[in-house]
Structure formats: C-alpha cells, structure tokens
XYZ file of C-alpha atoms in Angstrom:
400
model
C -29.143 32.521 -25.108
C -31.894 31.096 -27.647
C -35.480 32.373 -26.773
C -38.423 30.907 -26.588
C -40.856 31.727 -30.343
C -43.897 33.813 -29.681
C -45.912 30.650 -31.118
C -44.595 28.441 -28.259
C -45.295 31.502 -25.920
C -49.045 31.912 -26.821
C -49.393 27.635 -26.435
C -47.752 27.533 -22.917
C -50.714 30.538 -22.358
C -53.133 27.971 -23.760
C -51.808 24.900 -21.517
C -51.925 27.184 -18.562
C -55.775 28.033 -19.244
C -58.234 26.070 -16.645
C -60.005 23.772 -17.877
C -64.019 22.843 -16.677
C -65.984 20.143 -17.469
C -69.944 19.421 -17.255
C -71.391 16.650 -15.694
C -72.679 15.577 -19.440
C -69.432 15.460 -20.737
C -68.803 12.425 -18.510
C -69.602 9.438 -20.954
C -69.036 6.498 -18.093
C -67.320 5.924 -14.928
C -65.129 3.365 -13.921
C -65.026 2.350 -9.822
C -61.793 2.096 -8.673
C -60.715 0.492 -5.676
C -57.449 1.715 -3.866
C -56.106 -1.505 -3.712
C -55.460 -1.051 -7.424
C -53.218 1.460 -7.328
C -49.851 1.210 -7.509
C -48.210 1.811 -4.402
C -45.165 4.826 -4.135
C -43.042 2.225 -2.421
C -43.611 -0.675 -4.667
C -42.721 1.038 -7.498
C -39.397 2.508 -5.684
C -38.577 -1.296 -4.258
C -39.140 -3.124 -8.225
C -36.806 -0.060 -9.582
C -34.200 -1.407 -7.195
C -34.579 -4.684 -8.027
C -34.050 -4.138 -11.642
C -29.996 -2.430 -10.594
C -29.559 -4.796 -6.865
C -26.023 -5.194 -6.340
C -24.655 -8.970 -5.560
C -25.064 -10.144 -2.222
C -21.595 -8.918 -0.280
C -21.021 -11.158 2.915
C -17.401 -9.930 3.286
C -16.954 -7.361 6.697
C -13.577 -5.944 5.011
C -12.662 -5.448 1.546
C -9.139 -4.531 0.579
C -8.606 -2.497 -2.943
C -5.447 -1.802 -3.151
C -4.330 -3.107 -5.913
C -5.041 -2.347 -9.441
C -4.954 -6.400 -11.107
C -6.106 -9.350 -11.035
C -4.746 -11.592 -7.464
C -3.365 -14.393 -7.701
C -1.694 -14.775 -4.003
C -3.169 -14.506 -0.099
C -1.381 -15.176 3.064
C -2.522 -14.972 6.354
C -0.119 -14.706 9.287
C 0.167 -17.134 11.624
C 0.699 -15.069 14.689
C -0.641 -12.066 14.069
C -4.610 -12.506 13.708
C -4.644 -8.890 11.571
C -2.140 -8.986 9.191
C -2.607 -10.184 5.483
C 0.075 -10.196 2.664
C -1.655 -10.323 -1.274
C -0.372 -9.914 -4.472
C -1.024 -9.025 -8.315
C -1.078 -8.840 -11.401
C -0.097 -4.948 -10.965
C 3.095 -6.305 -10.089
C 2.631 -5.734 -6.582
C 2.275 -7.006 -3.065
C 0.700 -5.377 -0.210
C 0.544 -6.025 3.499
C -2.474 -4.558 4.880
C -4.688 -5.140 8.108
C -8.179 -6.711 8.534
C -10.378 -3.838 10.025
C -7.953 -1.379 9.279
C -8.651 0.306 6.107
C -6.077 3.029 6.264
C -3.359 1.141 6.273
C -1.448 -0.904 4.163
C 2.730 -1.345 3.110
C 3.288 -1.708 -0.545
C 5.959 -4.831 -1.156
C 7.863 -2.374 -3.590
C 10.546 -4.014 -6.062
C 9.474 -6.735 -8.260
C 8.600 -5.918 -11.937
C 6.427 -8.814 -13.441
C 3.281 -10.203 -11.362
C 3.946 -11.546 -7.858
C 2.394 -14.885 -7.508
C 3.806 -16.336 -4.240
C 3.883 -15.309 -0.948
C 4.488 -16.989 2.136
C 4.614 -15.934 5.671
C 8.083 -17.924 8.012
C 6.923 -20.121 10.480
C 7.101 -17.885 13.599
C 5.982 -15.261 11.303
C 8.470 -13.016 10.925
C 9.373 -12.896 8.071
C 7.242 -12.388 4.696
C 8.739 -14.069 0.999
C 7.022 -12.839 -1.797
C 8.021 -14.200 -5.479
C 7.548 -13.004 -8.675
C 7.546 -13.762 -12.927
C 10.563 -11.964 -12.419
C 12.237 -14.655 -11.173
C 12.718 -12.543 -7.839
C 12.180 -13.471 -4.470
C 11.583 -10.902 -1.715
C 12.331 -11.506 1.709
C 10.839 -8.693 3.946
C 11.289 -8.084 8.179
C 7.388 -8.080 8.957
C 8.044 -5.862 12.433
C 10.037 -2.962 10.200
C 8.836 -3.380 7.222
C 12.061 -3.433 5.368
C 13.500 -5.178 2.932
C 16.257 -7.775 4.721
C 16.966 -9.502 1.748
C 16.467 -10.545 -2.406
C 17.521 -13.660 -4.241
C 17.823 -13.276 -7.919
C 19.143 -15.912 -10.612
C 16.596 -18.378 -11.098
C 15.746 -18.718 -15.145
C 11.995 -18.482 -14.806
C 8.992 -17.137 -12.531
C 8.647 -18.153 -9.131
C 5.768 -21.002 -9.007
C 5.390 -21.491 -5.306
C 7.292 -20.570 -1.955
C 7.626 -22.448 1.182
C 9.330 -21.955 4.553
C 10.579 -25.298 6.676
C 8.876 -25.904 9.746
C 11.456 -24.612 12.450
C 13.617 -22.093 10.855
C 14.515 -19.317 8.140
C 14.962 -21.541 4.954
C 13.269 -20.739 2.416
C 12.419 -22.913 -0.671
C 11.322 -21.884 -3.916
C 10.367 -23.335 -7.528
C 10.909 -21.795 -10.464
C 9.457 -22.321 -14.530
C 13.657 -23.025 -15.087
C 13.049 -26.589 -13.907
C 14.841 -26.032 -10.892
C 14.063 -25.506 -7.098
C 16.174 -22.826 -4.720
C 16.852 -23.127 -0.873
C 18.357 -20.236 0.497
C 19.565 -19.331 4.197
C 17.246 -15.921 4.605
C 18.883 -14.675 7.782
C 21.899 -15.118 5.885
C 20.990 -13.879 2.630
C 22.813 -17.378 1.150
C 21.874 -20.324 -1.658
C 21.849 -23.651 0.444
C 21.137 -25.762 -1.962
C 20.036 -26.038 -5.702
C 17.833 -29.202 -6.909
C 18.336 -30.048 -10.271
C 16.549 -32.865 -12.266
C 12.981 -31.901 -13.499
C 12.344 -31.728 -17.218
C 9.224 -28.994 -17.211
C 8.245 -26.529 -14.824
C 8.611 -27.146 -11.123
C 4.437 -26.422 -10.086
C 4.735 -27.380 -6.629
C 7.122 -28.446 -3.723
C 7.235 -28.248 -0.295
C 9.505 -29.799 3.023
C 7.725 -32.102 4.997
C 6.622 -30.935 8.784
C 9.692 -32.991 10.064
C 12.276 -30.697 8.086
C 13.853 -34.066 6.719
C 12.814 -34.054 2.935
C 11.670 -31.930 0.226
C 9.207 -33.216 -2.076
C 8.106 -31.530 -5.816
C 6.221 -31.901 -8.110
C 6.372 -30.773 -11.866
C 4.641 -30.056 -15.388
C 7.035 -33.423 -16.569
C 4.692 -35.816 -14.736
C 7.176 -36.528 -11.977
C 7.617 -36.338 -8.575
C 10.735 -36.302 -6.636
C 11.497 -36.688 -3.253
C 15.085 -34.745 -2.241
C 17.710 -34.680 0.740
C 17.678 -30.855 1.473
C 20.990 -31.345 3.396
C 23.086 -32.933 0.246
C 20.834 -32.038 -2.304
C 20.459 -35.730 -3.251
C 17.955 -37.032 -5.382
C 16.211 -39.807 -3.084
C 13.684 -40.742 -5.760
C 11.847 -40.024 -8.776
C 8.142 -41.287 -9.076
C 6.986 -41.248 -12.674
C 4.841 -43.672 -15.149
C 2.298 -46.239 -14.523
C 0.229 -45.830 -12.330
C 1.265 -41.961 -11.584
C 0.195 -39.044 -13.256
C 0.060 -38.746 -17.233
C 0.191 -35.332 -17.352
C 1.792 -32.405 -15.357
C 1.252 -32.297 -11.831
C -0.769 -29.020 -10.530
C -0.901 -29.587 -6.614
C 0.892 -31.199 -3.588
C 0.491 -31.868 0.046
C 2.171 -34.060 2.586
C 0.637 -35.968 5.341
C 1.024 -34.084 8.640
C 3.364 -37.326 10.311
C 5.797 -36.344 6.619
C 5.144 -40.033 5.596
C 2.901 -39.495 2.486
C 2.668 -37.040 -0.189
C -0.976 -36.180 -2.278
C -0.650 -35.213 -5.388
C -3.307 -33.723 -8.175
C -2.702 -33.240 -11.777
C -4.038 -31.867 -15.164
C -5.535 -35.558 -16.237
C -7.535 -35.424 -13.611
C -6.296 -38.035 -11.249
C -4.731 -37.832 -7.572
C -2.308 -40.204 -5.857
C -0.841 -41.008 -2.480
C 2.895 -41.691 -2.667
C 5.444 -43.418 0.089
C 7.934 -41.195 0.780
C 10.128 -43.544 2.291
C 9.499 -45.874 -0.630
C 8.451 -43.832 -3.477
C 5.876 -46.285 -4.070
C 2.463 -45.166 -5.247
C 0.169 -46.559 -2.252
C -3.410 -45.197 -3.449
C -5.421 -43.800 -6.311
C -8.309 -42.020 -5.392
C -10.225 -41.938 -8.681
C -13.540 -40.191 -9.322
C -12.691 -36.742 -10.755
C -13.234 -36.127 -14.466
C -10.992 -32.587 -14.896
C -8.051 -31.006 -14.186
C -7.098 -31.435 -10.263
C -6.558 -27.689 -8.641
C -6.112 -28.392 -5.041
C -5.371 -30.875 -2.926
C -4.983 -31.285 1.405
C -4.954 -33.947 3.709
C -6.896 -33.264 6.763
C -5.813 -31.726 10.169
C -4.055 -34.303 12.309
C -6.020 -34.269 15.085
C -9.777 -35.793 15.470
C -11.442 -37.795 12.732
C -10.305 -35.163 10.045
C -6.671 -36.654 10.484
C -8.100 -39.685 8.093
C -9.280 -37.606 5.671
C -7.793 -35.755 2.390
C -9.821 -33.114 0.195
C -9.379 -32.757 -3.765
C -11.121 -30.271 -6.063
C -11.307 -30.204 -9.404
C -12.358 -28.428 -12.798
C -15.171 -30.739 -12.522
C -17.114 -28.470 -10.325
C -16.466 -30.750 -7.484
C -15.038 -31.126 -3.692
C -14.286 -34.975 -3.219
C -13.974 -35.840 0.798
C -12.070 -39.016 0.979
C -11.670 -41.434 3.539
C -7.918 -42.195 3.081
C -8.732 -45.902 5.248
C -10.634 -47.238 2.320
C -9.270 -45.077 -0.560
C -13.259 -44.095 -0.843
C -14.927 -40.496 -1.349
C -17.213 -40.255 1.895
C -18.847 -37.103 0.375
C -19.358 -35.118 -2.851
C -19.664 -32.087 -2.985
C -20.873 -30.485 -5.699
C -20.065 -26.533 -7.192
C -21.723 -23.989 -9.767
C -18.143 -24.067 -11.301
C -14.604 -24.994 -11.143
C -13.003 -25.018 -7.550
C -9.649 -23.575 -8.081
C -8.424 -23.886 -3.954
C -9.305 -24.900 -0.770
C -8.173 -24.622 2.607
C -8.838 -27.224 6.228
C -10.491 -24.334 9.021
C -7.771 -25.060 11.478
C -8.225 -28.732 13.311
C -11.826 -28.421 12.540
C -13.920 -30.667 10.722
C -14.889 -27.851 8.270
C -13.591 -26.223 5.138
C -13.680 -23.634 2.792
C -13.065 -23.785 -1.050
C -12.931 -20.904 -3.676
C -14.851 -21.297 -7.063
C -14.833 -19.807 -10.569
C -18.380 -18.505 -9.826
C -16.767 -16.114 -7.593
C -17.734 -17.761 -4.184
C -16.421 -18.464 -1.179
C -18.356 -21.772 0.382
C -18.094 -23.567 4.321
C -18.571 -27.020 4.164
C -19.000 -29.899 6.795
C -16.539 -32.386 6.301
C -18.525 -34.921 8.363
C -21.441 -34.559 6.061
C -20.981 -32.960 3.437
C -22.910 -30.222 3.129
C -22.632 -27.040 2.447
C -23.185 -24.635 5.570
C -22.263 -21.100 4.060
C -22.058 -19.452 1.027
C -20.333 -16.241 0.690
C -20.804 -13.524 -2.329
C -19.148 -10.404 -2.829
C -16.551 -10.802 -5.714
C -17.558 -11.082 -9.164
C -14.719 -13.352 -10.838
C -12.944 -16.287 -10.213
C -11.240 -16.806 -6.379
C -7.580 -17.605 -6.802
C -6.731 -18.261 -3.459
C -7.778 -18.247 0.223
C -6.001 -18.039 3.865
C -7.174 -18.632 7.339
C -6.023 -15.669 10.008
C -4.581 -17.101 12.916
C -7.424 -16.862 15.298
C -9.605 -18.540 12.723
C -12.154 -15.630 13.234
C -11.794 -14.985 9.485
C -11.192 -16.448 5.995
C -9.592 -14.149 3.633
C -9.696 -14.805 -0.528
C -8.676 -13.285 -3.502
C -9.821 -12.769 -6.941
C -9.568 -11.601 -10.332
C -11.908 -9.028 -9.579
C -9.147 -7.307 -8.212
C -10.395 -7.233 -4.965
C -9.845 -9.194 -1.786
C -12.452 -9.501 0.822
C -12.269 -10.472 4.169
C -15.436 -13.360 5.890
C -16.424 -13.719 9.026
C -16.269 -17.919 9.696
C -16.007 -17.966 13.808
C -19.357 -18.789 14.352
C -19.277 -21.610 11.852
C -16.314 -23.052 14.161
C-alpha cells in the first residue's frame, strides 16, 4: 500500500489551517444579485441535454434478435401476434404487450427475408437466402411443413385469398406454388430472365402476376401454369422491377421499378393503361388504395427521391406530395382509412392524410433505416422494423 510522503503530510496540515482576513485586505466589492447565479437545476437540465436520448414514441419494443430486419407481419386475426425476421438468420413470433414471450422460427441458415401470415391466419411462411421456405401451425407452434429446391433466396411470399397455397419467388428466376396442407409443388412458373422481385395472386384467386429484375412482367394461369402474357419494352419499365400491387377488383396491376417510373397494366390485356410519372429515383413501394370510400381511386408510390406521391388514378395525376428527410423504403394503407403510414431511411415512422396530404404523426425511436411495416388486425397499432435491430411497436388508433 504506497503512503502518503511526510512533505505532502505537513501541506495537507497547511491546507487544513483557517484562514482570517481583515477588513483592509478587501481591495473592492462586487454586488451580486441572485438572479446571477447559476441555478442547481439548470445546470443538471443543460447536462442532460448535452447526452438526451432520441425521442421514442413506440409503447413496445421487441429485441430479440441480434441483426439487422428485414421482414414484419402482422396477423390478421389475432390483434397480438407479430412474426419478424433477420439478418441473424432468424424469425421470431412474439406478442405486442407481452415482453416475455416470444417462439424462435428455428431452421433456416442464411437471413430470413419473407414472411407471410395465410389468409385465415393460421398458418405462418417464412423464407429464407437459403432458398427455404418454412411453413409453421401458428396455434402449436410447430413446424407442419418445409419446401426446399428452389436455386436462389426467397424474394417474397404470398398466400391466395381463400386457401393454403402458398406462392413464392426465388433469385433462380423462377416462382413456386405449393399445396401447404399437403406439403406438395402445384405448380412451377418458368420464364423470367433475372431475379423474380415480386409476385403475387390477385384477390379473385384467378391469376398470378410477377414481376422481375429482367424488366418484365408476366401475368400466369396458376391452374396450368400457362404463361398468359409477358409485358416488357416501350413504354414499361427500363430497368428491373422492385414492387407490385394489384387493384383490389384483380383487374390492374401497379408496378415500381429501379428507373424510377411506375405503371398501371391490364391484366386482361397486358396492355400498359397509365404512367404515373413524377418520381426521379428508384421506386420502393407501391399500393393502390383500400376499395372502399374515396381511397378506392387512389394508388401510393414512394421513392428514393425522398417522396410519397398520392395519385388520383381518374386523371393519372399526383393529388399530393409528400415530401421525406430521406428515402421511403415501404408503406402501408391503415385499413379502409384514408390514412397511411410509410417507413424512411431517417429511421421514422410517419401518418399521413391521404385527403390532404399532410403529415399528422411522426414517430422516432429507431436509429437506422425502417425496412418494413405491418398493421395488427384491430388497427390499434403499426408495427416496423429496422436495421437497428430492433422492432418497435406505435400506437395509431387515435389517428383512425
């Protein structure tokens, strides 16, 4: 144990020594007035200031995982339950307001990507880089079923309108259908020359539309597996197609690509119908509006361009701008409500009107990019993910 030198002993004896002064040492005095002096609390409030923490609106934050996200789904019957996945090459089913409990979506060894809840909601897909797809019992929690074979990741999953078929695209250039109570390959569609980005059936169940990184899009019989047609060149897309979706009466599809440009297509003609030009970037998300109330003639497009275009589908015409601190990467209709949410690179989640345009809510709490975002079935709350590796959980009914 060092001690203390007898030198520094004898000066702690001096500094300890009282010490008095005369009223003629005082050369000049300065009035104060207590007003002046700096208050105890001030000083406490500026000092935590200088290390504030971001504004967090989020009322449940799920952490889970140990990645980036790239994947939220909501169910659509059960109001709680959320399904997300990773870049930790997992996916997790876990319950808003319940933060001791969550199922790990054990199996798949490269980042899962896609998830997608069945219809009626009992049943959970989730696809991976793997080239794996997943399909889990939601009520058990077990595994019911896996379809391997595809050359590539899994891009996107969807599930038809009325039953267990489940439809997948892959980076192979192909798309999958597959029977999932039966565990069987319907159907494989074959024709795309690039990756297959995004797909879907239409709400009827009668066709299967996707879209790909070789410009086209093509329009399929699910039953034979027939090519119906194949929409490509002047005046479609340039460059590969990012994002899809199809009118809610199955008679259009909206599609957004890298150059920056969206069209409407006939899919009973395969006839591009409209171009609805005014973004400068790469297209990220696209929706036509709910298809009920005023909405129902309305689509939504964001972009790389910092912007969410409103369009009124009548006139081919944006009806309102709406302008971002950076790139909006998706967005997502708040049920059959004139509002909507979209996620940005800036790490927020934002409400807008749809009948103005403006922007009602911003939400903070994550701290990099939102991948995705998912509406629980009572619409009391928005969920999004993010490369933060977080996902947090908003509260939107009173917006509603």
């Amino acid at each position: 144990m060092n001690r203390a030198s007898p030198h520094h002993e004898e000066e702690e004896e001096e500094n300890d020594a009282q010490v008095f002064l005369d009223e003629s040492d005082i050369i000049h005095e300065v009035p104060l007035d207590e007003e002046d002096l700096p208050d105890a609390d001030d000083e406490a409030a500026s000092d935590a200031e200088v290390f504030e923490e971001p504004d967090d609106d989020s009322v449940h934050v799920f952490t889970g995982h140990t990645g980036e996200l790239y994947t939220v789904a909501c169910s659509p019957t059960d109001a709680t339950l959320v399904a997300t996945g990773g870049g930790d090459d997992k996916g997790f089913l876990w319950r808003i307001g319940q933060g001791d409990w969550a199922f790990e979506l054990q199996g798949h060894r490269d980042s899962v990507c896609s998830l997608a809840f069945s219809t009626d909601g009992q049943l959970l897909a989730s696809g991976s880089l793997d080239g794996i797809i997943q399909i889990w019992d939601v009520q058990s929690e077990n595994l019911k079923c896996s379809f391997e074979g595809l050359g590539g990741g899994i891009e996107w999953i969807k599930w038809h309108p009325r039953g267990h078929l489940v439809l997948a695209g892959s980076e192979d250039c192909t798309v999958w259908m597959w029977n999932a109570d039966k565990g069987a390959c319907l159907q494989t569609f074959s024709g795309h020359g690039g990756s297959v980005t995004c797909g879907d059936f239409t709400p009827d169940g009668k066709l299967v539309c996707t879209g790909s990184d070789d410009a086209t899009l093509r329009i399929w019989d699910p039953k034979s597996g027939e090519n119906i047609h194949v929409v490509r060149g002047h005046p479609y897309h340039t460059e590969e197609l990012t994002c899809m979706a199809i009118s809610p009466d199955s008679t259009l599809a909206l599609t957004g690509s890298k150059d920056g440009s969206v069209h409407i297509v006939n899919l009973t003609t395969g006839k591009v119908v409209s171009s609805l030009v005014s973004h400068s970037d790469s297209i990220e998300c696209v929706s036509f509006g709910p298809s009920h109330g005023p909405s129902s003639l309305w689509a939504a497009t964001g972009g790389m361009d910092r912007k969410l275009i409103i369009w009124d589908l009548q006139h081919s015409m944006p009806r309102s701008t709406c302008e971002h601190e950076d790139g909006v990467t998706c967005l997502t209709w708040l049920g059959a409500s004139n509002y909507l949410a979209t996620g940005c690179v800036d790490g927020k989640v934002r409400l807008w009107d749809g009948r103005s345009g403006d922007c009602i809510k911003t939400f903070g709490g994550h701290d990099a990019a939102i991948q995705s975002l998912s509406v629980c079935a009572n619409r009391n709350f928005i969920v999004s993910v993010s490369i933060d590796e977080t996902a947090r959980v908003f509260e939107i009914a009173e917006f509603l």
